Short mmCIF file of C-alpha atoms and ligand atoms in Angstrom, two decimals:
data_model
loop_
_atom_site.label_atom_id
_atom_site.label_comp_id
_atom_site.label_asym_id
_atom_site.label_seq_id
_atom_site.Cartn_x
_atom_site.Cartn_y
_atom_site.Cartn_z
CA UNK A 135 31.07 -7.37 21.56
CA UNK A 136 28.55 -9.85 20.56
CA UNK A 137 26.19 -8.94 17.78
CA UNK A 138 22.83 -7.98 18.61
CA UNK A 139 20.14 -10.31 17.27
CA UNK A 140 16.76 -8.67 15.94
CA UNK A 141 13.88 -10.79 14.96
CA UNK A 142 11.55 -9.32 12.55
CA UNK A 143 8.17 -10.45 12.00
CA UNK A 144 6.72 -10.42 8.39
CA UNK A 145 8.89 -10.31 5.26
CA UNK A 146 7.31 -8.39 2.53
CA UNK A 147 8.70 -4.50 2.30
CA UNK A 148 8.45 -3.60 6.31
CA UNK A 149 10.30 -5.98 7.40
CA UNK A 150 12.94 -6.55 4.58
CA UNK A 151 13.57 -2.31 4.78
CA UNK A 152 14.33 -3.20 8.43
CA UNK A 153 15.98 -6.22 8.26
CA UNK A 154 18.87 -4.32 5.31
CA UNK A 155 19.06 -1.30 7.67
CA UNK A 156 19.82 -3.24 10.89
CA UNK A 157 22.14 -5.07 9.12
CA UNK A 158 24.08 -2.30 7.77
CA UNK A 159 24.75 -1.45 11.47
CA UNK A 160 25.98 -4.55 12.85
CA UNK A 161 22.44 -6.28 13.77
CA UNK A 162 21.92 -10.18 13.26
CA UNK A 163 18.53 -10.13 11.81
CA UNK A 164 16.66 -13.00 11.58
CA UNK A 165 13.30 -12.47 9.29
CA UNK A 166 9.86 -14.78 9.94
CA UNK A 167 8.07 -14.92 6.82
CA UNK A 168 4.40 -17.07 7.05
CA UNK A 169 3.84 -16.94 3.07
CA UNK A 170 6.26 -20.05 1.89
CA UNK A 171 6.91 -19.15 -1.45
CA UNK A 172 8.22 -15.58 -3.00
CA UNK A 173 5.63 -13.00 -2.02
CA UNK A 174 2.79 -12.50 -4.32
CA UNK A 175 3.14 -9.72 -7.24
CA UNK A 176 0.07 -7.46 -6.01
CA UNK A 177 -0.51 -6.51 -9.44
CA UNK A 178 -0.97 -3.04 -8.22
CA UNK A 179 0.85 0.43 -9.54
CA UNK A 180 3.29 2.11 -6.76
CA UNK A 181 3.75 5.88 -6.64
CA UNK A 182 7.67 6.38 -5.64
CA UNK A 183 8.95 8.94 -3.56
CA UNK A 184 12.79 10.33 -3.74
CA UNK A 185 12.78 8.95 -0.32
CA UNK A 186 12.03 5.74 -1.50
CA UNK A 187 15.02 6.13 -3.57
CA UNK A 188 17.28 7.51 -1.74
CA UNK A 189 16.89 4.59 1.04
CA UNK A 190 17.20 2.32 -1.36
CA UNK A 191 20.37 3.24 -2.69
CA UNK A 192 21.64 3.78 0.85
CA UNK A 193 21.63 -0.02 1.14
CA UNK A 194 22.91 -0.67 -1.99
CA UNK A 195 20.19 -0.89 -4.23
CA UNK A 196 20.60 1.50 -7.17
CA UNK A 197 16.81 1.96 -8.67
CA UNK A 198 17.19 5.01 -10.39
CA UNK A 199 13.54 6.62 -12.39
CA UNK A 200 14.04 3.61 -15.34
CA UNK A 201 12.44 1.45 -12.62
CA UNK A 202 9.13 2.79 -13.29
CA UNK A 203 6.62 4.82 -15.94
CA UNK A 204 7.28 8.19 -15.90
CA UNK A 205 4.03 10.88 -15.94
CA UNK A 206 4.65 14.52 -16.65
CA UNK A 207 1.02 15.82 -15.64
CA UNK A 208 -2.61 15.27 -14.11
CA UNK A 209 -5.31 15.48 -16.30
CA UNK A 210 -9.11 15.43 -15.01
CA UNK A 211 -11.27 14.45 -17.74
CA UNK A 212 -15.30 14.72 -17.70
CA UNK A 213 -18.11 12.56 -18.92
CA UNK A 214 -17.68 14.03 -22.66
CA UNK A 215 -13.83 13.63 -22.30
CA UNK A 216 -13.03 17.29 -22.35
CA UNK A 217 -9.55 17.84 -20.10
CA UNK A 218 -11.16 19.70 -17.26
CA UNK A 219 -8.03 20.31 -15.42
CA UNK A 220 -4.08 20.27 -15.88
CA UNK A 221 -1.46 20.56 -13.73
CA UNK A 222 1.87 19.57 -14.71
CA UNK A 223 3.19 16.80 -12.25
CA UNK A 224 6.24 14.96 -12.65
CA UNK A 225 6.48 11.45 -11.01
CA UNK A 226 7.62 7.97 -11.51
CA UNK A 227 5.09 5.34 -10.97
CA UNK A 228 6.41 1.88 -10.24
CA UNK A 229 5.77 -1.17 -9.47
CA UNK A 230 5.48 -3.54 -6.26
CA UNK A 231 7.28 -6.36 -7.37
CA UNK A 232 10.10 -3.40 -8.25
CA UNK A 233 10.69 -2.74 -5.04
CA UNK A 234 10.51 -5.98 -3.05
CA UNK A 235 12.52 -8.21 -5.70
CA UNK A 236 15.33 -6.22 -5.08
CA UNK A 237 15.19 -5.91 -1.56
CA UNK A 238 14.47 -9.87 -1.01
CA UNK A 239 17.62 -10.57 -3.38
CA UNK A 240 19.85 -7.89 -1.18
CA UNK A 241 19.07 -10.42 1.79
CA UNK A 242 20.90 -13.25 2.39
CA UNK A 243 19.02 -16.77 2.53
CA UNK A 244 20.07 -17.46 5.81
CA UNK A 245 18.75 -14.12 7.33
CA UNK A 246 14.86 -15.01 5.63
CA UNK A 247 12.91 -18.10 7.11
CA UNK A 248 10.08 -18.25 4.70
CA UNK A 249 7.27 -20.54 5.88
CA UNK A 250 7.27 -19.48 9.73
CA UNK A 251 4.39 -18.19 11.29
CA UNK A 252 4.67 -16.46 14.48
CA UNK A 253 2.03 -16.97 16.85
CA UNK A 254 3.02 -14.90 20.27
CA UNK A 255 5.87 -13.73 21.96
CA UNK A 256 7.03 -13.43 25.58
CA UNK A 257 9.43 -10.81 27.24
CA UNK A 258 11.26 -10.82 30.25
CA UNK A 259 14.02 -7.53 31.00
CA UNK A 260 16.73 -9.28 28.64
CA UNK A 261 15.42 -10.64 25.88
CA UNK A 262 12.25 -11.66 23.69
CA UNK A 263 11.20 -14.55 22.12
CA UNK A 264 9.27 -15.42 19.21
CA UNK A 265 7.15 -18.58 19.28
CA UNK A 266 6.78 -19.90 15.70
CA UNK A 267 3.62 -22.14 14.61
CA UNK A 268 5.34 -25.10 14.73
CA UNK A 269 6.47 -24.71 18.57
CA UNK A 270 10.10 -23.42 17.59
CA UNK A 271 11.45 -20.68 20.15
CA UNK A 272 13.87 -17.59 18.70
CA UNK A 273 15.39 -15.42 21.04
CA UNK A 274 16.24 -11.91 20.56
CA UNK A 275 17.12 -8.68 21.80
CA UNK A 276 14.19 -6.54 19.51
CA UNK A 277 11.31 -7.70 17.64
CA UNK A 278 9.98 -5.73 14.94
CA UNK A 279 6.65 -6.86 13.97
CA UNK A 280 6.27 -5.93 10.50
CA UNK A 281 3.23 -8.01 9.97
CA UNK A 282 0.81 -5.96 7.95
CA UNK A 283 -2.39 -4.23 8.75
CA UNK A 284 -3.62 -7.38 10.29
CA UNK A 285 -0.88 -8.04 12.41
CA UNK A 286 -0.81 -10.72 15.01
CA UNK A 287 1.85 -8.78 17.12
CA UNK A 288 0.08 -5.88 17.39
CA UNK A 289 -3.67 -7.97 17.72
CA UNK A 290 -1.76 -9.38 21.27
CA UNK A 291 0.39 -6.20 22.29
CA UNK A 292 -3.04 -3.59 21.71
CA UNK A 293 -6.28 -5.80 21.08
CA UNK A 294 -8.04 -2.64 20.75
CA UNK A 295 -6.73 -1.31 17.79
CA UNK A 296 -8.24 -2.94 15.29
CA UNK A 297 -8.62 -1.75 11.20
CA UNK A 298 -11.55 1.05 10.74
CA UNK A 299 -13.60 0.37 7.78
CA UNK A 300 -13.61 3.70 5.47
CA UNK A 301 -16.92 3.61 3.56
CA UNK A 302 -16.00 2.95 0.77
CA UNK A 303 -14.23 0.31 -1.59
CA UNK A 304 -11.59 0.50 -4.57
CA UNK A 305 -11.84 -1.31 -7.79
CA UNK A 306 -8.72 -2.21 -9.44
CA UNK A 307 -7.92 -3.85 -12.83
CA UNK A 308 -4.48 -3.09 -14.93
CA UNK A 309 -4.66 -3.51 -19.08
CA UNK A 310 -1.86 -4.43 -21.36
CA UNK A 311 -0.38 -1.23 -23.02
CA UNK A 312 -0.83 -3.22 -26.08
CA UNK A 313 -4.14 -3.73 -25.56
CA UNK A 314 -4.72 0.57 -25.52
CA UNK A 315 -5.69 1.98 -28.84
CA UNK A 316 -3.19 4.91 -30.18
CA UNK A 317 -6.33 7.52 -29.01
CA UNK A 318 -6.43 6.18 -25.86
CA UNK A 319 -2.69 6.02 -25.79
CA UNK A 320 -2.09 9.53 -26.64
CA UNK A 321 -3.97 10.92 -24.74
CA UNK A 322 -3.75 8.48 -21.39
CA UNK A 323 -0.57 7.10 -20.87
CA UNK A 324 2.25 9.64 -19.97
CA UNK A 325 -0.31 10.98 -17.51
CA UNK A 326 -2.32 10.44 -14.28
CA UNK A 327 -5.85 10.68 -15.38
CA UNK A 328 -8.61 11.68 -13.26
CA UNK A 329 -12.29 11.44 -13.07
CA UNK A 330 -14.39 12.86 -10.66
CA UNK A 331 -18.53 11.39 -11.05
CA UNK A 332 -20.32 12.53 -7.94
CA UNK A 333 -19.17 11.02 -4.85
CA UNK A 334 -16.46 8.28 -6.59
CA UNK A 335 -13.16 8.94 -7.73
CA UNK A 336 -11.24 7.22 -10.56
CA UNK A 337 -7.30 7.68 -11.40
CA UNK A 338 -5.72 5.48 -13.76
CA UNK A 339 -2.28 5.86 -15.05
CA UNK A 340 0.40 3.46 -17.00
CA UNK A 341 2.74 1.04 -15.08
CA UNK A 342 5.06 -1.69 -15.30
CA UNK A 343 4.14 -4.77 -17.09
CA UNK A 344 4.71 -8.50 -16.45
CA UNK A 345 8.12 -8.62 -14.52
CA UNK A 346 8.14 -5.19 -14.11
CA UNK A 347 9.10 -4.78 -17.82
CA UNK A 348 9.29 -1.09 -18.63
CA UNK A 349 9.64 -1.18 -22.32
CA UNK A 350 7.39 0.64 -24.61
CA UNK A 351 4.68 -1.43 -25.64
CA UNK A 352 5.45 -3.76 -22.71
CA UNK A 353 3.71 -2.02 -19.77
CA UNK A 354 0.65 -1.98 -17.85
CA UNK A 355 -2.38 0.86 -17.88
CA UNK A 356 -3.71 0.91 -14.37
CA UNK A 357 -6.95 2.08 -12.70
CA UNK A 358 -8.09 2.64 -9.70
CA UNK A 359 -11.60 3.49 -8.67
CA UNK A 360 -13.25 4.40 -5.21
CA UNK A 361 -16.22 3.78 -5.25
CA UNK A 362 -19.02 4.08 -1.46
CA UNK A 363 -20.20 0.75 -0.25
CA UNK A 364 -21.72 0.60 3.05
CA UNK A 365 -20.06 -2.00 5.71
CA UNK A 366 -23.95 -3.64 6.13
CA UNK A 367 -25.04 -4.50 2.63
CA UNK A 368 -22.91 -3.25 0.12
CA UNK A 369 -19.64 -4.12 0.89
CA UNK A 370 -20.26 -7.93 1.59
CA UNK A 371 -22.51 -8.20 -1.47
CA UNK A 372 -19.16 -7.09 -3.25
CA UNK A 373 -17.52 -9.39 -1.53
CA UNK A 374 -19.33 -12.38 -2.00
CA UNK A 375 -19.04 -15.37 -4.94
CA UNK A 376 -21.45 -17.27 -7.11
CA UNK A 377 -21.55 -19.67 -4.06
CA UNK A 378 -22.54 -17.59 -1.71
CA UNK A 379 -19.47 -17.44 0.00
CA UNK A 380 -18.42 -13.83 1.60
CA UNK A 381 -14.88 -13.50 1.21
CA UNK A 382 -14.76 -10.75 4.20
CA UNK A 383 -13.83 -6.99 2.94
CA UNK A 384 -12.02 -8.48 -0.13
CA UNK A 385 -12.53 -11.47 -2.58
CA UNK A 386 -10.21 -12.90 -4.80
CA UNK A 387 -9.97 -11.66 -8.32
CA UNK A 388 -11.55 -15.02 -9.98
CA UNK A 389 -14.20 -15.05 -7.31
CA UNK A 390 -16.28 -12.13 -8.18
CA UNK A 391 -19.75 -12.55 -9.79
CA UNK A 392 -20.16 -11.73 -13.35
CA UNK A 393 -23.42 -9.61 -12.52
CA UNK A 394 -21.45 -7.42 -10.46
CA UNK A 395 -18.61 -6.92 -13.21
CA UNK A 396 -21.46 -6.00 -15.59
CA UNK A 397 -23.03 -3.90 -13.35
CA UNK A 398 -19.46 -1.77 -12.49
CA UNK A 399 -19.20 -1.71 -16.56
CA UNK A 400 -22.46 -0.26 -17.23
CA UNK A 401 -21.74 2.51 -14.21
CA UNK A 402 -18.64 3.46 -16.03
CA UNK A 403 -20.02 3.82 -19.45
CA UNK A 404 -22.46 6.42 -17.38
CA UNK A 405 -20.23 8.32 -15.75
CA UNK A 406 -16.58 8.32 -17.70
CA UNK A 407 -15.37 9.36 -21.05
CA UNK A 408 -15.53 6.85 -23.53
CA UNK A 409 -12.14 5.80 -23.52
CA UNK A 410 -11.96 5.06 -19.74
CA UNK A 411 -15.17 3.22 -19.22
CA UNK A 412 -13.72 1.26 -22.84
CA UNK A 413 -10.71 0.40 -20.51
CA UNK A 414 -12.88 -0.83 -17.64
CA UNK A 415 -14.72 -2.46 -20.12
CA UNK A 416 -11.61 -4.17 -21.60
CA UNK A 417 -10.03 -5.02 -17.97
CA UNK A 418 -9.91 -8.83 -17.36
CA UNK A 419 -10.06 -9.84 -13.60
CA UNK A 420 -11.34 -5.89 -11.83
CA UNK A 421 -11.89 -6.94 -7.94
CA UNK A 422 -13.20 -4.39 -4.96
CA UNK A 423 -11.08 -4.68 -1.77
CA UNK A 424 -12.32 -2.47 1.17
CA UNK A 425 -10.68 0.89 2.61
CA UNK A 426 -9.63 1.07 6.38
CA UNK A 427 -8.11 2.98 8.27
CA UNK A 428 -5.27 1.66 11.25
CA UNK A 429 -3.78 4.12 13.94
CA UNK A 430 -1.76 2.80 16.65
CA UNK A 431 -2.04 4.77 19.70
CA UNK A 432 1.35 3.34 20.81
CA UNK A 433 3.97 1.66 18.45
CA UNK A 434 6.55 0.18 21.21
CA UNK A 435 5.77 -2.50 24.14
CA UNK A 436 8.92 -3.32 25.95
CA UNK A 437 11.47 -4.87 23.18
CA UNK A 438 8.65 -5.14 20.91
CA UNK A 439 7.82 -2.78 18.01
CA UNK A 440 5.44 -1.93 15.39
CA UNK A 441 5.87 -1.25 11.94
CA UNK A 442 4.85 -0.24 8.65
CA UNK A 443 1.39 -1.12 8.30
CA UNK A 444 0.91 -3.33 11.73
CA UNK A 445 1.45 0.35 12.99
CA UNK A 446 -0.53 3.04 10.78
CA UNK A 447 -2.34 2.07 7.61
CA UNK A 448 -3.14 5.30 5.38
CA UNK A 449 -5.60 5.05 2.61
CA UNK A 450 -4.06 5.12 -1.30
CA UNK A 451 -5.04 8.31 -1.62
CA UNK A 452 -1.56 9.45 -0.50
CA UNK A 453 0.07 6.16 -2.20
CA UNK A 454 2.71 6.22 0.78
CA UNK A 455 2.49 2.73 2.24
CA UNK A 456 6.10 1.41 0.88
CA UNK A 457 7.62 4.83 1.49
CA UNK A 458 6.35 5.22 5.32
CA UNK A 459 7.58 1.29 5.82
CA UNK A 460 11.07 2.46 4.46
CA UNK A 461 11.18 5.17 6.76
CA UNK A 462 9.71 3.65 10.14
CA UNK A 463 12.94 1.60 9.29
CA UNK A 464 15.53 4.65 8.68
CA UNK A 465 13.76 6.15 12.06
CA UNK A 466 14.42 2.90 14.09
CA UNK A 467 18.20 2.29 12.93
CA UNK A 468 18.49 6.21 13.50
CA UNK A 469 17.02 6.20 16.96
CA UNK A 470 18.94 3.05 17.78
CA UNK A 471 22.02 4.70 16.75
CA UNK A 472 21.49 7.71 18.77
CA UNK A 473 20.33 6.30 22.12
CA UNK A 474 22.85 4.24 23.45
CA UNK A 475 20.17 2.92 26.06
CA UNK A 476 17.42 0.58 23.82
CA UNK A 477 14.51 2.07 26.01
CA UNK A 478 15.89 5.37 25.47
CA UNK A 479 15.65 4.43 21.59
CA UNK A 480 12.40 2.96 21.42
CA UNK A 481 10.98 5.85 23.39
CA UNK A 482 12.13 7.82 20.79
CA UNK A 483 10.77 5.84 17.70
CA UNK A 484 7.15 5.92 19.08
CA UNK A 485 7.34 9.34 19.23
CA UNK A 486 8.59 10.37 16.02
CA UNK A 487 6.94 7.28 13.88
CA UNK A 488 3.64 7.79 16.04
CA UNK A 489 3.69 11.72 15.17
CA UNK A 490 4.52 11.16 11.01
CA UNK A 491 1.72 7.99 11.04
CA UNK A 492 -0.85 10.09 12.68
CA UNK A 493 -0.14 12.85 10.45
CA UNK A 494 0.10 10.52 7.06
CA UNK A 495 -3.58 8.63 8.25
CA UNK A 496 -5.38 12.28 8.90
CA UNK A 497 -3.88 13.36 5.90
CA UNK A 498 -5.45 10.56 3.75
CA UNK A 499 -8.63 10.80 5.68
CA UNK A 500 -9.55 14.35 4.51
CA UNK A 501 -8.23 13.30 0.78
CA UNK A 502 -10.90 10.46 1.49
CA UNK A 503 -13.53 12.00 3.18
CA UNK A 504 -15.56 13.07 0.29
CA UNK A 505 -15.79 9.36 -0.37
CA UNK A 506 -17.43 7.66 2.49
CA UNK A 507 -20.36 6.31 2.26
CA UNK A 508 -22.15 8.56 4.51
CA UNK A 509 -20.89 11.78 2.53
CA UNK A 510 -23.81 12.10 0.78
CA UNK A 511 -26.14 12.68 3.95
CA UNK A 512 -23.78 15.25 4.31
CA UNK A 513 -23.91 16.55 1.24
CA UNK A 514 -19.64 16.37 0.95
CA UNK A 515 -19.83 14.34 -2.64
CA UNK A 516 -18.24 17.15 -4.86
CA UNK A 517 -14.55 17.52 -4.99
CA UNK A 518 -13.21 20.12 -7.28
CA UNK A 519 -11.08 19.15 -10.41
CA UNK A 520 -7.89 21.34 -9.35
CA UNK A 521 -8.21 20.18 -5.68
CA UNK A 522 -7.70 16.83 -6.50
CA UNK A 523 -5.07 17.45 -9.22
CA UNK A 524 -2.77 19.33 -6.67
CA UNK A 525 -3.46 17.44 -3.48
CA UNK A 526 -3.42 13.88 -4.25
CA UNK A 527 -0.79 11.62 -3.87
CA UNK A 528 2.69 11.13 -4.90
CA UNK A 529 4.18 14.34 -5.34
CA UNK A 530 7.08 16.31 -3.37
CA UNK A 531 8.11 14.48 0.48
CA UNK A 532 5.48 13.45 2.59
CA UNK A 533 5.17 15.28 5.54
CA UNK A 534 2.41 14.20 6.74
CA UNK A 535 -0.02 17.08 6.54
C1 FAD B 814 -3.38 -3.52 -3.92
C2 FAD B 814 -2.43 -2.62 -3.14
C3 FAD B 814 -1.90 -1.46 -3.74
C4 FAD B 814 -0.99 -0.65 -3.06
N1 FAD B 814 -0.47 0.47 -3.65
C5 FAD B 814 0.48 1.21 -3.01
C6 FAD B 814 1.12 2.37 -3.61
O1 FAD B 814 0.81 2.81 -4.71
N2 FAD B 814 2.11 2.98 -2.95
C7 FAD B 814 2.52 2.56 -1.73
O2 FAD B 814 3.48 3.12 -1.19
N3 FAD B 814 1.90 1.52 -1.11
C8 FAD B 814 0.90 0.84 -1.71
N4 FAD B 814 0.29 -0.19 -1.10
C9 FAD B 814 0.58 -0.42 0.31
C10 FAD B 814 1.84 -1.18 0.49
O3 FAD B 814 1.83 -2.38 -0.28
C11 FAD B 814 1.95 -1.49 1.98
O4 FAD B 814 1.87 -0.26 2.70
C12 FAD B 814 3.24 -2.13 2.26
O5 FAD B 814 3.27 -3.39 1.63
C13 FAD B 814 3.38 -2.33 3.78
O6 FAD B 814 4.41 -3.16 4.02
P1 FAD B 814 4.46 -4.02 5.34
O7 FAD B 814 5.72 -4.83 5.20
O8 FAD B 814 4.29 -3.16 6.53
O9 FAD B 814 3.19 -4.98 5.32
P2 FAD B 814 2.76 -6.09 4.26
O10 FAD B 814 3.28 -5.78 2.92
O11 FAD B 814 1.30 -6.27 4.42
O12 FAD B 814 3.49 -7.40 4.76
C14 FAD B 814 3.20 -8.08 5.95
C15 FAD B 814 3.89 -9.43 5.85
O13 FAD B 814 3.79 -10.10 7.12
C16 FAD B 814 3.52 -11.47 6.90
N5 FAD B 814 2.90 -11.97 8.14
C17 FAD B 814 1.69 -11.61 8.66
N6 FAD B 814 1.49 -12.24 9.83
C18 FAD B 814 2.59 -12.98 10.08
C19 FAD B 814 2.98 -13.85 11.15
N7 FAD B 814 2.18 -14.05 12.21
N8 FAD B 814 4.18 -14.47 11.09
C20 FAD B 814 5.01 -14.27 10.02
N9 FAD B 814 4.69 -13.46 8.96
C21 FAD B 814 3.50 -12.83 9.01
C22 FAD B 814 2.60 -11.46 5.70
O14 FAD B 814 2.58 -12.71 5.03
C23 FAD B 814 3.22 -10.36 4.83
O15 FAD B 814 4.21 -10.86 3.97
C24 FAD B 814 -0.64 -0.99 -1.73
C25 FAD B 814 -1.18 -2.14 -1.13
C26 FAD B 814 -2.07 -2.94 -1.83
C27 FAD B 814 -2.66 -4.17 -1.14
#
């Protein structure tokens, strides 16, 4: 029997998990990157899930806990720098470039068109077809459109789902471990550290370094920090550079305005202990990027598909993105491998994908909520110290709730 062909839309994480799975069962896959060169190191920390292992090494890919920083507990620390709260955590904290290397290596060249936008796609009962930027036409059986939370897939297949601005904004900026002092070091970097000023939240923890070099001495210290920005005022001002240019909900790192770096220094000196807001002080290149929200109401249109983050986009707080790409992918070559019939199939990826992505986004909503910019009409800006230490993130298998 010939091979079925899949095309997959998008070739950072989504659509590389999908593209090693299909493959594993006897799929041609042929992957549509737009981004012509390797995909861009986001410079940001990624909490790992066994599942995110174990998929891994079901294709071949043996990343065992080495591949990342390990942290043995969650600390909350307060403005003096007392240790407010402790709960003993274990997890391995990785990052991005960790797990896509690998899985763009695992991938043969011939399988990967970088370079190749897709702008639409038409269906008829047999096939689909991809039509690529330059006019080029690639037929297939399925298309996956792994395209990311702006995906042009899903933009033509449900115009009406569109990404839901959260209220709020997270800072990021990473530090050389060499850069840390021995306090700081002791006391910061086999942990997740958490700070909790009225309304914000800040977690920082250590990561890889350049190349995803995990030696001692080597590594990265990361930080994240959420901070309210209303969608009006706030969050553009953020956004925009010494020219006057708005950069949209995000601006390149370069790009933002010395006056607002100063500014996000002096708020941490005033609301962290001294050796945080010396780490924010330290960071090179900190840049905002905006928090939203994306639920699909439907992930499947005919032989088309969504996932990954063209399907549900959570918010960091439950640092699932790569994991939930990894297993839309498991769920599609396991629904395809029980339905003989592809409708049959795809009927039964919406529902289970749809289910764990609704679940994952409400999930990261109520970690969030306390955050929005509106919180404080409500009077939500407190969140307690051993809340946040047991509820947040990357611990145990995400189900959802
Ligand atoms: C700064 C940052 C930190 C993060 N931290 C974490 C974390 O700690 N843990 C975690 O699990 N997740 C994290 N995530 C989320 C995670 O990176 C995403 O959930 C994950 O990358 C989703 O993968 P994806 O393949 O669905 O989409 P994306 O990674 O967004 O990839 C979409 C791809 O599609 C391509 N594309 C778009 N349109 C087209 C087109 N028309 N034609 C061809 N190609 C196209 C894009 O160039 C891109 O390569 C983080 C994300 C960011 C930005």
């Amino acid at each position: 029997m010939a091979r079925q062909r899949a095309l997959i839309v998008g070739g950072s994480v989504g659509g590389l998990f999908a593209a090693q799975l299909l493959r594993a069962e006897g799929w041609d896959v042929a992957v549509f990157e737009r981004s012509g060169g390797a995909l861009a190191d986001r410079g940001a920390s990624i909490g790992t899930r066994q599942e995110l292992f174990d998929i891994l090494r079901s294709i071949g890919i043996a990343l065992d806990p080495s591949a990342g920083v390990a942290v043995t507990s969650r600390i909350c620390l307060d403005r003096e720098g007392t240790i407010i709260g402790e709960l003993a955590v274990r997890s391995i904290n990785s990052a991005w470039d960790r797990i896509y290397r690998p899985l763009r290596d695992a991938l043969p060249d011939e399988c990967y068109r970088a370079a190749m936008r897709v702008e639409r796609i038409e269906q008829d009962g047999d096939s689909v077809t991809a039509v690529l930027a330059d006019g080029a036409r690639e037929r297939g059986a399925l298309l996956i459109a792994a395209d990311g939370i702006n995906s042009t897939i899903r933009a033509l297949l449900a115009p009406d789902v569109m990404p839901r601005y959260a209220g709020y904004v997270a800072w990021r900026g990473v530090i050389e471990e060499s850069e840390m002092s021995a306090d700081e070091h002791a006391l910061l970097f086999g942990r997740m550290c958490f700070a909790l000023p009225e309304g914000e939240l800040l977690l920082a923890l250590g990561m890889p370094g350049r190349d995803a070099d995990t030696r001692p001495g080597h590594r990265r210290y990361y930080w994240i920090w959420f901070r309210p920005a209303d969608e009006a005022r706030a969050l553009p001002a953020l956004c925009t550079d010494a020219s006057g240019r708005c950069h949209g909900s995000s601006i390149p790192p370069p790009l933002v305005r010395p006056e607002v770096i100063r500014e996000l220094q002096e708020d941490a000196k005033a609301r962290f202990a001294p050796p945080l807001a010396a780490i924010i002080r330290r960071t090179r290149l900190p840049y905002p990027h905006g928090i939203f929200d994306v639920e699909a109401p439907r992930l499947t249109f005919g032989r088309a598909l969504l996932l990954g983050d063209s399907a549900f986009v959570a918010r960091p707080h439950v640092g699932a993105g790569i994991t939930k790409a990894a297993l839309d992918a498991k769920g599609l070559v396991e629904a395809l491998a029980a339905e003989p019939d592809l409708a049959a199939a795809l009927l039964r990826y919406d529902r289970e994908r749809r289910a764990f992505g609704s679940a994952l986004v409400a999930r990261s909503r109520h970690l969030g909520a306390y955050l929005e910019a509106e919180a404080k009409q409500r009077g939500a800006t407190e969140r307690l110290p051993e809340t946040v230490l047991r509820e947040y993130g990357t611990a145990g298998k995400i189900d959802g709730r």
